[in-house]
PDB file of C-alpha atoms in Angstrom:
ATOM      1  CA  MET U 295     102.756-110.820  52.853  1.00 79.00           C
ATOM      2  CA  LYS U 296     104.980-109.365  55.509  1.00 90.00           C
ATOM      3  CA  THR U 297     106.613-105.988  55.310  1.00 93.00           C
ATOM      4  CA  VAL U 298     109.122-104.723  57.961  1.00 95.00           C
ATOM      5  CA  TYR U 299     109.518-101.014  58.784  1.00 94.00           C
ATOM      6  CA  ARG U 300     112.440-100.200  60.947  1.00 92.00           C
ATOM      7  CA  SER U 301     112.115 -97.372  63.514  1.00 90.00           C
ATOM      8  CA  LYS U 302     113.579 -94.041  62.669  1.00 90.00           C
ATOM      9  CA  ILE U 303     116.386 -93.059  65.160  1.00 87.00           C
ATOM     10  CA  ASP U 304     116.878 -89.326  65.596  1.00 87.00           C
ATOM     11  CA  TRP U 305     120.460 -87.875  65.907  1.00 89.00           C
ATOM     12  CA  TRP U 306     119.909 -86.784  69.449  1.00 84.00           C
ATOM     13  CA  VAL U 307     119.242 -90.324  70.522  1.00 83.00           C
ATOM     14  CA  TRP U 308     122.735 -91.293  69.157  1.00 87.00           C
ATOM     15  CA  ILE U 309     124.332 -88.420  71.033  1.00 91.00           C
ATOM     16  CA  VAL U 310     122.733 -89.285  74.327  1.00 86.00           C
ATOM     17  CA  THR U 311     123.600 -93.099  73.848  1.00 86.00           C
ATOM     18  CA  VAL U 312     127.250 -92.470  73.022  1.00 89.00           C
ATOM     19  CA  GLY U 313     127.658 -89.962  75.751  1.00 92.00           C
ATOM     20  CA  PHE U 314     126.165 -92.146  78.390  1.00 88.00           C
ATOM     21  CA  LEU U 315     128.302 -95.162  77.257  1.00 87.00           C
ATOM     22  CA  VAL U 316     131.461 -93.028  77.201  1.00 90.00           C
ATOM     23  CA  VAL U 317     130.806 -91.920  80.768  1.00 90.00           C
ATOM     24  CA  ILE U 318     130.122 -95.521  81.889  1.00 87.00           C
ATOM     25  CA  TRP U 319     133.272 -96.826  80.244  1.00 86.00           C
ATOM     26  CA  LEU U 320     135.525 -94.091  81.407  1.00 88.00           C
ATOM     27  CA  SER U 321     134.158 -94.436  85.006  1.00 87.00           C
ATOM     28  CA  ALA U 322     135.138 -98.006  84.992  1.00 85.00           C
ATOM     29  CA  SER U 323     138.878 -97.303  84.608  1.00 83.00           C
ATOM     30  CA  GLY U 324     140.729 -98.577  87.692  1.00 85.00           C
ATOM     31  CA  MET U 325     137.793-101.064  88.531  1.00 86.00           C
ATOM     32  CA  PRO U 326     138.311-104.846  88.721  1.00 89.00           C
ATOM     33  CA  TRP U 327     137.863-106.571  85.294  1.00 84.00           C
ATOM     34  CA  TRP U 328     134.797-108.390  86.505  1.00 87.00           C
ATOM     35  CA  TYR U 329     133.036-105.075  87.226  1.00 83.00           C
ATOM     36  CA  VAL U 330     133.900-103.799  83.723  1.00 83.00           C
ATOM     37  CA  ILE U 331     132.578-106.903  82.112  1.00 84.00           C
ATOM     38  CA  PHE U 332     129.421-107.191  84.270  1.00 88.00           C
ATOM     39  CA  VAL U 333     128.427-103.513  84.428  1.00 86.00           C
ATOM     40  CA  CYS U 334     129.788-101.846  81.234  1.00 85.00           C
ATOM     41  CA  CYS U 335     128.976-104.733  78.987  1.00 87.00           C
ATOM     42  CA  SER U 336     125.524-105.052  80.354  1.00 89.00           C
ATOM     43  CA  MET U 337     124.772-101.307  79.977  1.00 86.00           C
ATOM     44  CA  THR U 338     126.042-101.409  76.423  1.00 87.00           C
ATOM     45  CA  LEU U 339     123.926-104.349  75.687  1.00 89.00           C
ATOM     46  CA  LEU U 340     120.895-102.805  77.197  1.00 86.00           C
ATOM     47  CA  TYR U 341     121.273 -99.675  75.105  1.00 82.00           C
ATOM     48  CA  ALA U 342     121.757-101.690  72.049  1.00 83.00           C
ATOM     49  CA  LEU U 343     118.385-103.440  72.828  1.00 84.00           C
ATOM     50  CA  LEU U 344     116.714-100.185  73.332  1.00 80.00           C
ATOM     51  CA  MET U 345     117.958 -98.747  70.033  1.00 81.00           C
ATOM     52  CA  PHE U 346     117.507-101.728  67.751  1.00 84.00           C
ATOM     53  CA  GLY U 347     114.739-103.607  69.540  1.00 85.00           C
ATOM     54  CA  CYS U 348     111.985-101.553  68.036  1.00 87.00           C
ATOM     55  CA  TRP U 349     110.454-102.108  64.573  1.00 91.00           C
ATOM     56  CA  TYR U 350     107.041-102.425  62.912  1.00 94.00           C
ATOM     57  CA  GLU U 351     105.692-105.216  60.740  1.00 95.00           C
ATOM     58  CA  ILE U 352     102.555-105.358  58.532  1.00 95.00           C
ATOM     59  CA  ASP U 353     101.839-109.007  58.384  1.00 92.00           C
ATOM     60  CA  GLY U 354      98.584-109.663  56.415  1.00 89.00           C
ATOM     61  CA  ASP U 355      95.805-107.890  58.097  1.00 92.00           C
ATOM     62  CA  ASP U 356      97.873-107.213  61.308  1.00 94.00           C
ATOM     63  CA  LEU U 357     100.106-104.376  62.451  1.00 94.00           C
ATOM     64  CA  VAL U 358     102.694-105.819  64.695  1.00 95.00           C
ATOM     65  CA  ILE U 359     104.723-103.377  66.821  1.00 92.00           C
ATOM     66  CA  TYR U 360     107.947-104.846  68.301  1.00 91.00           C
ATOM     67  CA  GLN U 361     109.281-102.965  71.373  1.00 85.00           C
ATOM     68  CA  PHE U 362     112.103-104.701  73.233  1.00 80.00           C
ATOM     69  CA  PHE U 363     111.580-107.602  70.851  1.00 76.00           C
ATOM     70  CA  ARG U 364     108.061-108.199  72.322  1.00 86.00           C
ATOM     71  CA  PRO U 365     105.321-108.054  69.702  1.00 91.00           C
ATOM     72  CA  THR U 366     101.879-106.292  70.028  1.00 89.00           C
ATOM     73  CA  ARG U 367      99.417-107.215  67.384  1.00 92.00           C
ATOM     74  CA  LEU U 368      96.820-104.692  66.193  1.00 92.00           C
ATOM     75  CA  PRO U 369      94.269-105.467  63.432  1.00 93.00           C
ATOM     76  CA  VAL U 370      94.593-103.103  60.500  1.00 93.00           C
ATOM     77  CA  SER U 371      90.810-103.572  59.996  1.00 92.00           C
ATOM     78  CA  LYS U 372      90.195-101.745  63.236  1.00 90.00           C
ATOM     79  CA  ILE U 373      92.333 -98.544  62.358  1.00 92.00           C
ATOM     80  CA  ARG U 374      90.179 -95.462  61.972  1.00 91.00           C
ATOM     81  CA  ASP U 375      92.549 -92.751  61.318  1.00 92.00           C
ATOM     82  CA  VAL U 376      96.224 -92.155  60.680  1.00 95.00           C
ATOM     83  CA  LYS U 377      98.119 -88.880  61.031  1.00 93.00           C
ATOM     84  CA  LYS U 378     101.731 -87.700  60.622  1.00 92.00           C
ATOM     85  CA  THR U 379     102.758 -86.068  63.968  1.00 89.00           C
ATOM     86  CA  THR U 380     105.769 -84.766  65.757  1.00 87.00           C
ATOM     87  CA  GLY U 381     106.411 -85.183  69.434  1.00 77.00           C
ATOM     88  CA  TYR U 382     108.703 -86.745  72.132  1.00 73.00           C
ATOM     89  CA  LEU U 383     106.125 -88.787  74.062  1.00 67.00           C
ATOM     90  CA  ALA U 384     107.528 -92.070  75.443  1.00 62.00           C
ATOM     91  CA  THR U 385     106.134 -94.591  72.930  1.00 66.00           C
ATOM     92  CA  ALA U 386     107.348 -97.213  70.504  1.00 63.00           C
ATOM     93  CA  GLY U 387     109.570 -94.902  68.547  1.00 70.00           C
ATOM     94  CA  MET U 388     113.120 -93.362  68.595  1.00 79.00           C
ATOM     95  CA  SER U 389     112.187 -90.253  66.625  1.00 85.00           C
ATOM     96  CA  HIS U 390     110.039 -87.126  66.867  1.00 86.00           C
ATOM     97  CA  LEU U 391     108.715 -87.781  63.439  1.00 89.00           C
ATOM     98  CA  ARG U 392     105.794 -90.140  64.038  1.00 90.00           C
ATOM     99  CA  VAL U 393     102.605 -91.711  62.772  1.00 91.00           C
ATOM    100  CA  SER U 394      99.701 -91.450  65.152  1.00 90.00           C
ATOM    101  CA  ILE U 395      97.180 -94.338  64.743  1.00 91.00           C
ATOM    102  CA  ILE U 396      93.729 -94.157  66.200  1.00 89.00           C
ATOM    103  CA  LEU U 397      91.989 -97.535  66.598  1.00 88.00           C
ATOM    104  CA  ASP U 398      88.366 -98.575  67.412  1.00 83.00           C
ATOM    105  CA  ARG U 399      87.797 -98.428  71.175  1.00 75.00           C
ATOM    106  CA  SER U 400      87.196-102.255  71.108  1.00 72.00           C
ATOM    107  CA  VAL U 401      90.876-102.953  70.412  1.00 69.00           C
ATOM    108  CA  LEU U 402      92.588-101.001  73.132  1.00 71.00           C
ATOM    109  CA  LYS U 403      91.167-100.152  76.592  1.00 71.00           C
ATOM    110  CA  SER U 404      92.456 -96.589  76.077  1.00 72.00           C
ATOM    111  CA  CYS U 405      91.220 -93.973  73.610  1.00 74.00           C
ATOM    112  CA  ALA U 406      94.779 -92.565  73.295  1.00 80.00           C
ATOM    113  CA  PRO U 407      96.435 -93.042  69.867  1.00 85.00           C
ATOM    114  CA  VAL U 408      99.433 -95.379  69.219  1.00 87.00           C
ATOM    115  CA  GLU U 409     102.373 -93.499  68.059  1.00 88.00           C
ATOM    116  CA  ILE U 410     105.231 -95.094  66.213  1.00 90.00           C
ATOM    117  CA  SER U 411     108.091 -93.739  64.134  1.00 90.00           C
ATOM    118  CA  PRO U 412     108.716 -95.863  60.886  1.00 93.00           C
ATOM    119  CA  LYS U 413     111.570 -94.587  58.684  1.00 92.00           C
ATOM    120  CA  ASP U 414     109.304 -94.550  55.709  1.00 93.00           C
ATOM    121  CA  ARG U 415     106.125 -92.819  57.011  1.00 93.00           C
ATOM    122  CA  ASP U 416     104.514 -92.276  53.587  1.00 94.00           C
ATOM    123  CA  GLY U 417     105.074 -95.905  52.447  1.00 94.00           C
ATOM    124  CA  PHE U 418     103.745 -97.178  55.873  1.00 95.00           C
ATOM    125  CA  ILE U 419     100.560 -95.125  55.784  1.00 94.00           C
ATOM    126  CA  ALA U 420     100.022 -96.075  52.098  1.00 94.00           C
ATOM    127  CA  GLN U 421     100.251 -99.736  52.795  1.00 94.00           C
ATOM    128  CA  LEU U 422      97.836 -99.436  55.782  1.00 94.00           C
ATOM    129  CA  ILE U 423      95.322 -97.647  53.601  1.00 94.00           C
ATOM    130  CA  SER U 424      95.722-100.229  50.828  1.00 93.00           C
ATOM    131  CA  ILE U 425      94.888-103.015  53.335  1.00 94.00           C
ATOM    132  CA  ASN U 426      91.998-101.117  54.848  1.00 92.00           C
ATOM    133  CA  PRO U 427      90.618 -98.288  52.494  1.00 93.00           C
ATOM    134  CA  GLY U 428      88.321 -97.122  55.339  1.00 91.00           C
ATOM    135  CA  ILE U 429      91.278 -95.423  57.173  1.00 92.00           C
ATOM    136  CA  LYS U 430      91.129 -91.693  57.053  1.00 89.00           C
ATOM    137  CA  GLU U 431      94.453 -89.914  56.645  1.00 90.00           C
ATOM    138  CA  LEU U 432      94.227 -86.779  58.813  1.00 88.00           C
ATOM    139  CA  GLN U 433      96.284 -83.663  58.270  1.00 79.00           C
TER     140      GLN U 433
END
């Protein structure tokens, strides 16, 4: 069974994105048409990929994190702890409301947690725990 969780996108991300794109498009006035097509459309496409190219999937016993449409597969059986957190670290999430996932050291070469921002944090955590009851939910 596969469940997809979209990434939550905070309001400030929308403001920064729209503001940046307005500046790019307004600065292109008076430029040749090929410049507008190449630069402005490329920047708009890049921002769309940044905003909508991040989601999370629970596929059987795997948690798949898609960032820029590139999947990273993590086994749910290797998750030790999950915790609801807030923060602005540069991770696979567009919101400050996050889920911090701590895995066994054998999975990642780092002991740092993986932080993601699914829209439905409670449902996401509940599904992880239903797959692996050994996960501790930290407060």
